[in-house]
Amino acid sequence: MSVALNIAEGMYSRGNNRGARYHSALGSARETLACLEAAESCGYVNATDVALVEQLKRVVGTLVKLVAA
């Protein structure tokens, strides 16, 4: 949820605030990916949906580009 909210907030921000929101979204997306991996490792969930993980990795990649811009 945090990822989507920070992206939305960044879209309507200006200047340094925009980059800060995208940076927060990037951190949250990476945390989400780590949580999925940890939950799978600990056996809390069965195999994580590969499509979901790949989509999240694409979101991370896009956010990396936005933060660097």
Short mmCIF file of C-alpha atoms in Angstrom, two decimals:
data_model
loop_
_atom_site.label_atom_id
_atom_site.label_comp_id
_atom_site.label_asym_id
_atom_site.label_seq_id
_atom_site.Cartn_x
_atom_site.Cartn_y
_atom_site.Cartn_z
CA MET A 1 0.00 0.00 0.00
CA SER A 2 2.81 2.39 0.90
CA VAL A 3 4.40 1.95 -2.53
CA ALA A 4 1.24 2.97 -4.38
CA LEU A 5 0.54 5.90 -2.06
CA ASN A 6 4.07 7.30 -2.36
CA ILE A 7 4.00 6.98 -6.16
CA ALA A 8 0.67 8.80 -6.29
CA GLU A 9 1.96 11.50 -3.97
CA GLY A 10 5.12 11.85 -6.07
CA MET A 11 3.11 12.31 -9.26
CA TYR A 12 1.55 15.45 -7.85
CA SER A 13 4.63 16.81 -6.07
CA ARG A 14 7.12 19.31 -7.39
CA GLY A 15 10.87 19.70 -7.18
CA ASN A 16 12.75 17.75 -4.54
CA ASN A 17 9.51 16.55 -2.96
CA ARG A 18 8.78 14.43 -6.04
CA GLY A 19 12.13 12.66 -5.82
CA ALA A 20 11.71 12.13 -2.09
CA ARG A 21 8.32 10.46 -2.60
CA TYR A 22 9.69 8.19 -5.33
CA HIS A 23 12.65 7.34 -3.11
CA SER A 24 10.27 6.38 -0.29
CA ALA A 25 8.25 4.25 -2.71
CA LEU A 26 11.46 2.54 -3.84
CA GLY A 27 12.40 1.70 -0.26
CA SER A 28 8.93 0.33 0.42
CA ALA A 29 8.97 -1.76 -2.75
CA ARG A 30 12.32 -3.26 -1.81
CA GLU A 31 11.01 -3.98 1.70
CA THR A 32 7.97 -5.71 0.22
CA LEU A 33 10.17 -7.87 -1.98
CA ALA A 34 12.34 -8.79 1.01
CA CYS A 35 9.24 -9.68 3.07
CA LEU A 36 7.96 -11.98 0.33
CA GLU A 37 11.33 -13.71 0.12
CA ALA A 38 11.59 -14.05 3.92
CA ALA A 39 8.04 -15.38 4.24
CA GLU A 40 8.79 -18.02 1.63
CA SER A 41 12.10 -18.95 3.29
CA CYS A 42 10.45 -19.36 6.68
CA GLY A 43 7.68 -21.48 5.22
CA TYR A 44 4.94 -18.97 6.04
CA VAL A 45 3.81 -19.07 2.42
CA ASN A 46 4.24 -21.65 -0.28
CA ALA A 47 6.11 -20.66 -3.40
CA THR A 48 5.66 -16.96 -4.06
CA ASP A 49 3.85 -16.25 -7.32
CA VAL A 50 6.63 -15.76 -9.87
CA ALA A 51 4.54 -13.26 -11.87
CA LEU A 52 3.98 -11.17 -8.74
CA VAL A 53 7.69 -11.08 -7.92
CA GLU A 54 8.59 -10.17 -11.51
CA GLN A 55 6.02 -7.38 -11.53
CA LEU A 56 7.38 -6.02 -8.26
CA LYS A 57 10.92 -6.13 -9.68
CA ARG A 58 9.71 -4.09 -12.68
CA VAL A 59 8.20 -1.54 -10.29
CA VAL A 60 11.54 -1.35 -8.45
CA GLY A 61 13.36 -0.85 -11.76
CA THR A 62 11.04 1.95 -12.79
CA LEU A 63 11.41 3.65 -9.42
CA VAL A 64 15.21 3.41 -9.64
CA LYS A 65 15.02 5.32 -12.94
CA LEU A 66 12.65 7.92 -11.48
CA VAL A 67 14.87 8.50 -8.45
CA ALA A 68 17.95 8.88 -10.67
CA ALA A 69 16.23 11.38 -13.00
#
